[in-house]
Amino acid sequence: MKRLGLCRETAIRFASDRGGNFAIIVGLAIIPLLLAAGGVLDYANAEMIRRQVQASLDAAALEAAIAYRGGSRDSTDLTRKGEQMFIANFGDPGSHGVILSNFTVAADMATGAATASADVSVKNSFLSIVSLDTFNMTLSSTVSGGGRDLNLDIAMCIDATGSMGNTIAAVKVNALNFDKKLLAELEKRNRRVGNIRVRPIYFRDFSVERGGGIIDSGHFFALPDERGPYNSFVNVQVARGGGDEPESGLECLYQAMKSRWAKSDTSSSVYPIVAVWSDANHQPPGDPKSRTGGGEGYPEHMPATYSALKAVWSNPSVIDQDNKIFAYFGPGKNWTNLYGWDGFYNGGGLTNGADDMMRGLADAIAVKLPPIHVSR
């Protein structure tokens, strides 16, 4: 009984003692404070990892979209390419204290959009003390380039009169790698396409020239498969003749508009492009002297007025009205009569070299072509 009384007395004294309370309170309070500070560090680390994973998923989806645009329809191949790009950007997840699961890369065959997604668990260093072992999140990235495959049909009207030597030379230089150079320039502008067909048409002046070759037109060459024949066609062209201005630019434009364009369908969109390079005024529409001047190959049914020529450009049975592009490169002159046409792009002055030509063409195409788009 004596011992019990002593214990009771000691307990009462301890309970009523006010000495050292501050140290006890601080000791108890510092635990949640340390957990809160550690939690902030864990959260900051998880947020940093989230941004890195998201950027890597963007890259993976973009790589899959490029492969899809290139013709790959094998889901295993798309996933492999996406995984390789993810690892190249993020590295080994384990080295970051990250558990990555359910990583997938897939392309929607109807829309052409590529999606990369993953479940991510980031290990906590401090919050694990209170059984919050990881931050868990599901991340995804979708890349689309306008839906269907995007293909280009390019009819190039090239003034081949005596003063156009630089432009003729630029076409020849680009012939060997036309598609590669154009794709590279479009890539810089965040644009990607599938198939490219090119139709070169050279023009001079029906009002003064005699015989054939005043308009020398090829068919559409599918690149890169028909690079050899395309190269052979453009390499024999030389700048010659033409006399004084004006030249037969509108006749070439009309022939280009009447090209046998590929048609858009449920799986692809075709962009018909007429590009003109000239340093001279054009003959007026339907110029009588040009019609009867003795030159061979004058275009049949050539419109005799600007409005009639524009009506051809505006005819959906002739050229796709949604995707058409008319790009002009030159000093303007009386070509300004056509500047108000739908789909017109003023490329400015004539190019000074092969690279300038491809940059100008890519600029014109990028105005109409939808960019690759990343959504999360």
mmCIF file of C-alpha atoms in Angstrom:
data_model
loop_
_atom_site.group_PDB
_atom_site.id
_atom_site.type_symbol
_atom_site.label_atom_id
_atom_site.label_comp_id
_atom_site.label_asym_id
_atom_site.label_seq_id
_atom_site.Cartn_x
_atom_site.Cartn_y
_atom_site.Cartn_z
ATOM 1 C CA MET A 1 0.000 0.000 0.000
ATOM 2 C CA LYS A 2 2.900 2.270 0.802
ATOM 3 C CA ARG A 3 4.373 1.711 -2.664
ATOM 4 C CA LEU A 4 1.051 2.309 -4.367
ATOM 5 C CA GLY A 5 0.666 5.576 -2.519
ATOM 6 C CA LEU A 6 4.160 6.619 -3.532
ATOM 7 C CA CYS A 7 3.447 5.921 -7.207
ATOM 8 C CA ARG A 8 0.222 7.851 -7.010
ATOM 9 C CA GLU A 9 1.952 10.787 -5.419
ATOM 10 C CA THR A 10 4.670 10.778 -8.064
ATOM 11 C CA ALA A 11 2.088 10.699 -10.872
ATOM 12 C CA ILE A 12 0.193 13.651 -9.397
ATOM 13 C CA ARG A 13 3.398 15.651 -9.067
ATOM 14 C CA PHE A 14 4.360 14.877 -12.693
ATOM 15 C CA ALA A 15 0.945 15.866 -13.974
ATOM 16 C CA SER A 16 0.971 19.161 -12.115
ATOM 17 C CA ASP A 17 4.595 20.011 -12.958
ATOM 18 C CA ARG A 18 4.806 22.875 -15.550
ATOM 19 C CA GLY A 19 8.581 22.734 -16.013
ATOM 20 C CA GLY A 20 9.882 21.507 -19.479
ATOM 21 C CA ASN A 21 6.494 21.714 -21.256
ATOM 22 C CA PHE A 22 7.963 23.708 -24.188
ATOM 23 C CA ALA A 23 10.527 21.009 -24.957
ATOM 24 C CA ILE A 24 7.863 18.310 -24.878
ATOM 25 C CA ILE A 25 5.512 20.293 -27.144
ATOM 26 C CA VAL A 26 8.296 21.042 -29.635
ATOM 27 C CA GLY A 27 9.349 17.426 -29.588
ATOM 28 C CA LEU A 28 5.830 16.296 -30.405
ATOM 29 C CA ALA A 29 5.228 19.031 -33.027
ATOM 30 C CA ILE A 30 8.461 18.533 -34.939
ATOM 31 C CA ILE A 31 7.335 15.137 -36.230
ATOM 32 C CA PRO A 32 4.452 16.453 -38.435
ATOM 33 C CA LEU A 33 6.589 19.448 -39.408
ATOM 34 C CA LEU A 34 9.339 17.172 -40.663
ATOM 35 C CA LEU A 35 6.772 15.014 -42.467
ATOM 36 C CA ALA A 36 5.248 18.104 -44.099
ATOM 37 C CA ALA A 37 8.653 19.340 -45.263
ATOM 38 C CA GLY A 38 9.548 15.878 -46.520
ATOM 39 C CA GLY A 39 6.176 15.641 -48.248
ATOM 40 C CA VAL A 40 6.909 18.860 -50.136
ATOM 41 C CA LEU A 41 10.208 17.387 -51.317
ATOM 42 C CA ASP A 42 8.514 14.138 -52.361
ATOM 43 C CA TYR A 43 5.834 16.084 -54.251
ATOM 44 C CA ALA A 44 8.416 18.288 -55.981
ATOM 45 C CA ASN A 45 10.317 15.187 -57.065
ATOM 46 C CA ALA A 46 7.126 13.540 -58.334
ATOM 47 C CA GLU A 47 6.203 16.674 -60.304
ATOM 48 C CA MET A 48 9.655 16.793 -61.882
ATOM 49 C CA ILE A 49 9.331 13.135 -62.868
ATOM 50 C CA ARG A 50 5.826 13.775 -64.230
ATOM 51 C CA ARG A 51 7.109 16.502 -66.556
ATOM 52 C CA GLN A 52 9.974 14.295 -67.750
ATOM 53 C CA VAL A 53 7.675 11.335 -68.385
ATOM 54 C CA GLN A 54 5.144 13.557 -70.170
ATOM 55 C CA ALA A 55 7.798 15.001 -72.475
ATOM 56 C CA SER A 56 9.071 11.489 -73.204
ATOM 57 C CA LEU A 57 5.534 10.282 -73.977
ATOM 58 C CA ASP A 58 5.153 13.244 -76.351
ATOM 59 C CA ALA A 59 8.316 12.124 -78.136
ATOM 60 C CA ALA A 60 7.148 8.497 -78.226
ATOM 61 C CA ALA A 61 3.757 9.410 -79.695
ATOM 62 C CA LEU A 62 5.409 11.698 -82.232
ATOM 63 C CA GLU A 63 7.775 8.912 -83.303
ATOM 64 C CA ALA A 64 4.835 6.536 -83.735
ATOM 65 C CA ALA A 65 2.958 9.168 -85.759
ATOM 66 C CA ILE A 66 5.974 9.563 -88.042
ATOM 67 C CA ALA A 67 6.144 5.785 -88.507
ATOM 68 C CA TYR A 68 2.408 5.682 -89.208
ATOM 69 C CA ARG A 69 2.751 8.459 -91.786
ATOM 70 C CA GLY A 70 5.586 6.465 -93.303
ATOM 71 C CA GLY A 71 3.214 3.551 -93.906
ATOM 72 C CA SER A 72 3.691 1.347 -90.834
ATOM 73 C CA ARG A 73 0.436 -0.294 -89.731
ATOM 74 C CA ASP A 74 2.041 -2.943 -87.501
ATOM 75 C CA SER A 75 1.065 -2.229 -83.893
ATOM 76 C CA THR A 76 4.113 -4.132 -82.609
ATOM 77 C CA ASP A 77 6.416 -2.018 -84.772
ATOM 78 C CA LEU A 78 4.728 1.208 -83.655
ATOM 79 C CA THR A 79 5.042 0.218 -79.989
ATOM 80 C CA ARG A 80 8.700 -0.737 -80.429
ATOM 81 C CA LYS A 81 9.537 2.588 -82.083
ATOM 82 C CA GLY A 82 7.645 4.467 -79.377
ATOM 83 C CA GLU A 83 9.404 2.575 -76.574
ATOM 84 C CA GLN A 84 12.808 3.223 -78.113
ATOM 85 C CA MET A 85 12.081 6.932 -78.340
ATOM 86 C CA PHE A 86 10.745 6.988 -74.756
ATOM 87 C CA ILE A 87 13.897 5.328 -73.383
ATOM 88 C CA ALA A 88 16.100 7.604 -75.490
ATOM 89 C CA ASN A 89 14.471 10.624 -73.837
ATOM 90 C CA PHE A 90 13.789 9.390 -70.289
ATOM 91 C CA GLY A 91 16.361 6.676 -69.721
ATOM 92 C CA ASP A 92 15.889 3.645 -67.473
ATOM 93 C CA PRO A 93 12.830 4.271 -65.228
ATOM 94 C CA GLY A 94 14.393 2.254 -62.394
ATOM 95 C CA SER A 95 17.326 4.636 -62.150
ATOM 96 C CA HIS A 96 14.864 7.450 -61.389
ATOM 97 C CA GLY A 97 13.047 5.524 -58.668
ATOM 98 C CA VAL A 98 10.103 5.164 -61.041
ATOM 99 C CA ILE A 99 7.903 2.158 -61.682
ATOM 100 C CA LEU A 100 6.464 2.290 -65.216
ATOM 101 C CA SER A 101 3.616 -0.036 -66.165
ATOM 102 C CA ASN A 102 0.990 -0.451 -68.890
ATOM 103 C CA PHE A 103 3.133 1.433 -71.409
ATOM 104 C CA THR A 104 1.340 1.423 -74.771
ATOM 105 C CA VAL A 105 1.715 3.114 -78.133
ATOM 106 C CA ALA A 106 -1.097 2.794 -80.646
ATOM 107 C CA ALA A 107 -2.322 4.469 -83.820
ATOM 108 C CA ASP A 108 -5.974 5.026 -84.636
ATOM 109 C CA MET A 109 -6.342 3.644 -88.158
ATOM 110 C CA ALA A 110 -9.370 5.876 -88.797
ATOM 111 C CA THR A 111 -7.882 9.212 -87.756
ATOM 112 C CA GLY A 112 -4.135 8.600 -88.010
ATOM 113 C CA ALA A 113 -3.609 9.842 -84.441
ATOM 114 C CA ALA A 114 -0.894 8.111 -82.385
ATOM 115 C CA THR A 115 -1.235 7.815 -78.598
ATOM 116 C CA ALA A 116 1.392 6.879 -76.005
ATOM 117 C CA SER A 117 0.317 6.250 -72.403
ATOM 118 C CA ALA A 118 1.706 4.789 -69.186
ATOM 119 C CA ASP A 119 0.946 4.310 -65.502
ATOM 120 C CA VAL A 120 3.670 5.886 -63.385
ATOM 121 C CA SER A 121 4.556 5.303 -59.725
ATOM 122 C CA VAL A 122 7.169 7.536 -58.104
ATOM 123 C CA LYS A 123 8.688 6.260 -54.844
ATOM 124 C CA ASN A 124 8.489 8.589 -51.840
ATOM 125 C CA SER A 125 11.410 9.035 -49.474
ATOM 126 C CA PHE A 126 9.646 10.771 -46.559
ATOM 127 C CA LEU A 127 5.929 10.091 -46.901
ATOM 128 C CA SER A 128 6.580 6.357 -46.883
ATOM 129 C CA ILE A 129 6.988 6.780 -43.095
ATOM 130 C CA VAL A 130 3.213 7.242 -42.921
ATOM 131 C CA SER A 131 2.569 4.476 -45.487
ATOM 132 C CA LEU A 132 2.304 6.824 -48.504
ATOM 133 C CA ASP A 133 4.857 4.847 -50.456
ATOM 134 C CA THR A 134 4.304 6.292 -53.943
ATOM 135 C CA PHE A 135 2.704 9.030 -55.994
ATOM 136 C CA ASN A 136 0.670 7.312 -58.723
ATOM 137 C CA MET A 137 -0.444 8.880 -62.002
ATOM 138 C CA THR A 138 -1.650 7.912 -65.467
ATOM 139 C CA LEU A 139 -0.187 10.001 -68.291
ATOM 140 C CA SER A 140 -0.835 10.050 -72.026
ATOM 141 C CA SER A 141 0.006 11.997 -75.158
ATOM 142 C CA THR A 142 -1.777 12.016 -78.510
ATOM 143 C CA VAL A 143 -0.206 13.284 -81.709
ATOM 144 C CA SER A 144 -2.284 13.941 -84.802
ATOM 145 C CA GLY A 145 -1.435 15.507 -88.133
ATOM 146 C CA GLY A 146 -4.853 16.369 -89.460
ATOM 147 C CA GLY A 147 -6.322 12.872 -89.511
ATOM 148 C CA ARG A 148 -5.813 11.051 -92.810
ATOM 149 C CA ASP A 149 -2.571 10.581 -94.703
ATOM 150 C CA LEU A 150 -1.521 13.870 -96.279
ATOM 151 C CA ASN A 151 -0.210 13.660 -99.848
ATOM 152 C CA LEU A 152 1.115 16.347 -102.179
ATOM 153 C CA ASP A 153 0.584 16.765 -105.922
ATOM 154 C CA ILE A 154 2.809 19.616 -107.140
ATOM 155 C CA ALA A 155 2.544 21.043 -110.663
ATOM 156 C CA MET A 156 5.511 23.367 -111.196
ATOM 157 C CA CYS A 157 5.225 26.066 -113.883
ATOM 158 C CA ILE A 158 8.769 27.189 -114.641
ATOM 159 C CA ASP A 159 9.577 30.115 -116.908
ATOM 160 C CA ALA A 160 12.252 28.677 -119.209
ATOM 161 C CA THR A 161 13.086 31.833 -121.168
ATOM 162 C CA GLY A 162 16.619 33.145 -121.464
ATOM 163 C CA SER A 163 16.690 35.135 -118.208
ATOM 164 C CA MET A 164 15.651 32.214 -115.992
ATOM 165 C CA GLY A 165 18.934 30.285 -115.885
ATOM 166 C CA ASN A 166 19.248 30.388 -112.082
ATOM 167 C CA THR A 167 15.792 28.908 -111.527
ATOM 168 C CA ILE A 168 16.321 26.208 -114.162
ATOM 169 C CA ALA A 169 19.607 25.301 -112.457
ATOM 170 C CA ALA A 170 17.918 25.171 -109.032
ATOM 171 C CA VAL A 171 15.320 22.703 -110.321
ATOM 172 C CA LYS A 172 18.100 20.486 -111.657
ATOM 173 C CA VAL A 173 20.034 20.601 -108.385
ATOM 174 C CA ASN A 174 16.909 19.636 -106.434
ATOM 175 C CA ALA A 175 15.878 16.863 -108.824
ATOM 176 C CA LEU A 176 17.989 14.142 -107.221
ATOM 177 C CA ASN A 177 16.590 14.711 -103.712
ATOM 178 C CA PHE A 178 13.449 16.769 -104.288
ATOM 179 C CA ASP A 179 11.264 14.757 -101.924
ATOM 180 C CA LYS A 180 13.920 14.484 -99.186
ATOM 181 C CA LYS A 181 14.652 18.204 -99.257
ATOM 182 C CA LEU A 182 10.985 19.168 -99.254
ATOM 183 C CA LEU A 183 10.198 16.759 -96.410
ATOM 184 C CA ALA A 184 13.113 18.171 -94.401
ATOM 185 C CA GLU A 185 11.886 21.738 -94.903
ATOM 186 C CA LEU A 186 8.332 20.759 -93.955
ATOM 187 C CA GLU A 187 9.673 18.994 -90.856
ATOM 188 C CA LYS A 188 11.212 22.288 -89.741
ATOM 189 C CA ARG A 189 7.720 23.783 -89.991
ATOM 190 C CA ASN A 190 6.121 20.929 -87.996
ATOM 191 C CA ARG A 191 4.444 19.519 -91.108
ATOM 192 C CA ARG A 192 4.584 15.920 -92.314
ATOM 193 C CA VAL A 193 3.290 14.305 -95.485
ATOM 194 C CA GLY A 194 3.189 10.876 -97.047
ATOM 195 C CA ASN A 195 3.362 10.654 -100.831
ATOM 196 C CA ILE A 196 4.781 13.353 -103.113
ATOM 197 C CA ARG A 197 4.156 13.603 -106.856
ATOM 198 C CA VAL A 198 5.748 16.330 -108.974
ATOM 199 C CA ARG A 199 4.826 17.500 -112.471
ATOM 200 C CA PRO A 200 7.338 19.908 -114.062
ATOM 201 C CA ILE A 201 6.015 22.184 -116.848
ATOM 202 C CA TYR A 202 8.358 24.581 -118.657
ATOM 203 C CA PHE A 203 7.001 27.519 -120.651
ATOM 204 C CA ARG A 204 8.332 30.133 -123.053
ATOM 205 C CA ASP A 205 6.383 32.458 -125.395
ATOM 206 C CA PHE A 206 3.820 31.369 -127.983
ATOM 207 C CA SER A 207 3.722 34.872 -129.487
ATOM 208 C CA VAL A 208 7.305 34.727 -130.804
ATOM 209 C CA GLU A 209 8.402 31.072 -130.695
ATOM 210 C CA ARG A 210 7.811 28.654 -133.543
ATOM 211 C CA GLY A 211 7.637 24.902 -133.563
ATOM 212 C CA GLY A 212 7.416 22.707 -130.486
ATOM 213 C CA GLY A 213 8.707 22.872 -126.938
ATOM 214 C CA ILE A 214 7.067 26.204 -126.077
ATOM 215 C CA ILE A 215 5.324 24.355 -123.291
ATOM 216 C CA ASP A 216 7.258 21.251 -122.338
ATOM 217 C CA SER A 217 5.305 19.299 -119.769
ATOM 218 C CA GLY A 218 5.966 16.049 -118.015
ATOM 219 C CA HIS A 219 3.482 13.817 -116.263
ATOM 220 C CA PHE A 220 3.322 13.421 -112.492
ATOM 221 C CA PHE A 221 6.435 11.682 -111.174
ATOM 222 C CA ALA A 222 5.944 9.768 -107.906
ATOM 223 C CA LEU A 223 8.947 10.386 -105.679
ATOM 224 C CA PRO A 224 11.188 8.727 -104.705
ATOM 225 C CA ASP A 225 10.171 5.765 -106.905
ATOM 226 C CA GLU A 226 10.366 7.720 -110.187
ATOM 227 C CA ARG A 227 13.301 9.925 -109.268
ATOM 228 C CA GLY A 228 15.360 8.630 -112.199
ATOM 229 C CA PRO A 229 12.844 9.549 -114.935
ATOM 230 C CA TYR A 230 12.106 12.864 -113.191
ATOM 231 C CA ASN A 231 15.796 13.698 -113.068
ATOM 232 C CA SER A 232 16.173 12.808 -116.754
ATOM 233 C CA PHE A 233 13.273 15.064 -117.731
ATOM 234 C CA VAL A 234 14.443 18.194 -115.905
ATOM 235 C CA ASN A 235 18.134 17.796 -116.701
ATOM 236 C CA VAL A 236 17.637 18.352 -120.440
ATOM 237 C CA GLN A 237 15.878 21.685 -119.887
ATOM 238 C CA VAL A 238 17.745 24.892 -120.720
ATOM 239 C CA ALA A 239 16.865 28.573 -120.430
ATOM 240 C CA ARG A 240 16.427 29.954 -123.941
ATOM 241 C CA GLY A 241 14.334 32.190 -126.187
ATOM 242 C CA GLY A 242 11.252 34.093 -125.151
ATOM 243 C CA GLY A 243 12.176 37.424 -126.715
ATOM 244 C CA ASP A 244 10.881 40.456 -124.866
ATOM 245 C CA GLU A 245 8.191 40.283 -122.228
ATOM 246 C CA PRO A 246 5.476 39.110 -121.817
ATOM 247 C CA GLU A 247 5.624 35.298 -121.785
ATOM 248 C CA SER A 248 3.073 32.473 -121.910
ATOM 249 C CA GLY A 249 2.725 32.035 -118.158
ATOM 250 C CA LEU A 250 -1.074 31.830 -118.095
ATOM 251 C CA GLU A 251 -1.071 29.068 -120.680
ATOM 252 C CA CYS A 252 1.224 27.093 -118.393
ATOM 253 C CA LEU A 253 -0.965 27.897 -115.389
ATOM 254 C CA TYR A 254 -4.046 26.642 -117.236
ATOM 255 C CA GLN A 255 -2.310 23.424 -118.213
ATOM 256 C CA ALA A 256 -1.156 22.935 -114.609
ATOM 257 C CA MET A 257 -4.671 23.463 -113.254
ATOM 258 C CA LYS A 258 -5.953 20.797 -115.642
ATOM 259 C CA SER A 259 -3.464 18.230 -114.340
ATOM 260 C CA ARG A 260 -4.639 14.730 -113.489
ATOM 261 C CA TRP A 261 -4.679 15.285 -109.756
ATOM 262 C CA ALA A 262 -4.928 12.376 -107.359
ATOM 263 C CA LYS A 263 -8.215 12.299 -105.467
ATOM 264 C CA SER A 264 -8.779 12.461 -101.722
ATOM 265 C CA ASP A 265 -10.566 9.506 -100.167
ATOM 266 C CA THR A 266 -11.425 8.132 -96.740
ATOM 267 C CA SER A 267 -7.794 7.273 -95.974
ATOM 268 C CA SER A 268 -5.900 10.204 -97.504
ATOM 269 C CA SER A 269 -6.135 13.909 -98.258
ATOM 270 C CA VAL A 270 -4.453 15.191 -101.412
ATOM 271 C CA TYR A 271 -3.180 18.764 -101.604
ATOM 272 C CA PRO A 272 -3.015 19.962 -105.245
ATOM 273 C CA ILE A 273 -0.374 22.677 -105.594
ATOM 274 C CA VAL A 274 0.334 24.907 -108.580
ATOM 275 C CA ALA A 275 3.646 26.730 -108.171
ATOM 276 C CA VAL A 276 4.802 29.348 -110.696
ATOM 277 C CA TRP A 277 8.318 30.770 -111.051
ATOM 278 C CA SER A 278 8.658 33.676 -113.497
ATOM 279 C CA ASP A 279 10.484 36.994 -113.795
ATOM 280 C CA ALA A 280 8.200 38.362 -116.532
ATOM 281 C CA ASN A 281 4.710 39.617 -117.211
ATOM 282 C CA HIS A 282 2.363 37.050 -118.710
ATOM 283 C CA GLN A 283 0.553 37.401 -122.019
ATOM 284 C CA PRO A 284 -3.077 38.497 -121.571
ATOM 285 C CA PRO A 285 -5.550 35.604 -121.346
ATOM 286 C CA GLY A 286 -6.235 34.101 -124.752
ATOM 287 C CA ASP A 287 -3.797 36.446 -126.515
ATOM 288 C CA PRO A 288 -4.690 36.236 -130.279
ATOM 289 C CA LYS A 289 -1.068 36.466 -131.386
ATOM 290 C CA SER A 290 -0.148 33.595 -129.099
ATOM 291 C CA ARG A 291 -3.024 31.477 -130.423
ATOM 292 C CA THR A 292 -2.065 31.985 -134.073
ATOM 293 C CA GLY A 293 1.667 32.588 -133.808
ATOM 294 C CA GLY A 294 2.692 29.252 -135.230
ATOM 295 C CA GLY A 295 3.849 27.625 -132.035
ATOM 296 C CA GLU A 296 2.849 24.006 -131.511
ATOM 297 C CA GLY A 297 0.922 22.756 -128.507
ATOM 298 C CA TYR A 298 -1.175 25.796 -127.612
ATOM 299 C CA PRO A 299 -3.588 24.644 -124.872
ATOM 300 C CA GLU A 300 -6.978 23.624 -126.151
ATOM 301 C CA HIS A 301 -9.904 25.617 -124.701
ATOM 302 C CA MET A 302 -7.546 28.225 -123.217
ATOM 303 C CA PRO A 303 -9.755 30.820 -121.408
ATOM 304 C CA ALA A 304 -9.812 34.251 -123.048
ATOM 305 C CA THR A 305 -10.471 36.316 -119.883
ATOM 306 C CA TYR A 306 -9.221 36.464 -116.307
ATOM 307 C CA SER A 307 -12.694 35.610 -115.017
ATOM 308 C CA ALA A 308 -12.898 32.537 -117.251
ATOM 309 C CA LEU A 309 -9.453 31.430 -116.071
ATOM 310 C CA LYS A 310 -10.479 31.942 -112.455
ATOM 311 C CA ALA A 311 -13.628 29.895 -113.081
ATOM 312 C CA VAL A 312 -11.417 26.938 -113.984
ATOM 313 C CA TRP A 313 -9.498 27.387 -110.714
ATOM 314 C CA SER A 314 -12.813 27.522 -108.838
ATOM 315 C CA ASN A 315 -14.259 24.404 -110.474
ATOM 316 C CA PRO A 316 -14.359 21.465 -108.013
ATOM 317 C CA SER A 317 -14.375 18.991 -110.899
ATOM 318 C CA VAL A 318 -10.987 20.386 -111.996
ATOM 319 C CA ILE A 319 -9.193 20.819 -108.666
ATOM 320 C CA ASP A 320 -9.937 20.156 -104.980
ATOM 321 C CA GLN A 321 -11.372 23.390 -103.585
ATOM 322 C CA ASP A 322 -10.574 22.709 -99.937
ATOM 323 C CA ASN A 323 -6.895 21.835 -100.256
ATOM 324 C CA LYS A 324 -5.711 23.729 -103.362
ATOM 325 C CA ILE A 325 -2.676 26.031 -103.248
ATOM 326 C CA PHE A 326 -1.499 28.502 -105.895
ATOM 327 C CA ALA A 327 1.995 29.773 -105.092
ATOM 328 C CA TYR A 328 3.679 32.479 -107.154
ATOM 329 C CA PHE A 329 7.384 33.330 -106.962
ATOM 330 C CA GLY A 330 8.472 36.402 -108.887
ATOM 331 C CA PRO A 331 8.411 40.199 -109.043
ATOM 332 C CA GLY A 332 4.630 40.469 -109.299
ATOM 333 C CA LYS A 333 4.031 42.601 -112.404
ATOM 334 C CA ASN A 334 0.679 41.744 -113.996
ATOM 335 C CA TRP A 335 0.519 38.508 -112.001
ATOM 336 C CA THR A 336 -1.037 40.723 -109.318
ATOM 337 C CA ASN A 337 -4.306 40.228 -111.239
ATOM 338 C CA LEU A 338 -4.380 36.734 -109.744
ATOM 339 C CA TYR A 339 -3.387 37.606 -106.182
ATOM 340 C CA GLY A 340 -6.996 37.515 -104.954
ATOM 341 C CA TRP A 341 -7.635 33.922 -105.987
ATOM 342 C CA ASP A 342 -8.614 31.409 -103.307
ATOM 343 C CA GLY A 343 -5.607 29.531 -101.993
ATOM 344 C CA PHE A 344 -3.132 32.074 -103.382
ATOM 345 C CA TYR A 345 0.267 32.414 -101.721
ATOM 346 C CA ASN A 346 2.751 35.142 -102.627
ATOM 347 C CA GLY A 347 6.199 33.642 -102.255
ATOM 348 C CA GLY A 348 7.986 36.920 -102.913
ATOM 349 C CA GLY A 349 10.906 37.318 -105.293
ATOM 350 C CA LEU A 350 12.540 34.602 -107.324
ATOM 351 C CA THR A 351 14.788 32.212 -105.458
ATOM 352 C CA ASN A 352 18.533 32.601 -105.667
ATOM 353 C CA GLY A 353 19.388 28.941 -105.401
ATOM 354 C CA ALA A 354 18.217 25.392 -104.870
ATOM 355 C CA ASP A 355 17.776 25.683 -101.092
ATOM 356 C CA ASP A 356 15.811 28.925 -101.415
ATOM 357 C CA MET A 357 13.465 27.236 -103.875
ATOM 358 C CA MET A 358 12.671 24.417 -101.434
ATOM 359 C CA ARG A 359 12.243 26.812 -98.510
ATOM 360 C CA GLY A 360 9.805 28.937 -100.492
ATOM 361 C CA LEU A 361 7.798 25.920 -101.586
ATOM 362 C CA ALA A 362 7.679 24.572 -98.016
ATOM 363 C CA ASP A 363 6.489 27.965 -96.729
ATOM 364 C CA ALA A 364 3.638 27.942 -99.243
ATOM 365 C CA ILE A 365 2.586 24.400 -98.337
ATOM 366 C CA ALA A 366 2.803 25.022 -94.577
ATOM 367 C CA VAL A 367 0.153 27.754 -94.826
ATOM 368 C CA LYS A 368 -2.478 25.206 -95.831
ATOM 369 C CA LEU A 369 -1.187 21.933 -94.399
ATOM 370 C CA PRO A 370 -2.270 21.168 -90.800
ATOM 371 C CA PRO A 371 0.582 20.876 -88.285
ATOM 372 C CA ILE A 372 1.379 17.888 -86.145
ATOM 373 C CA HIS A 373 -0.623 18.476 -82.942
ATOM 374 C CA VAL A 374 0.155 17.153 -79.476
ATOM 375 C CA SER A 375 -2.656 16.767 -76.935
ATOM 376 C CA ARG A 376 -2.489 15.380 -73.417
#
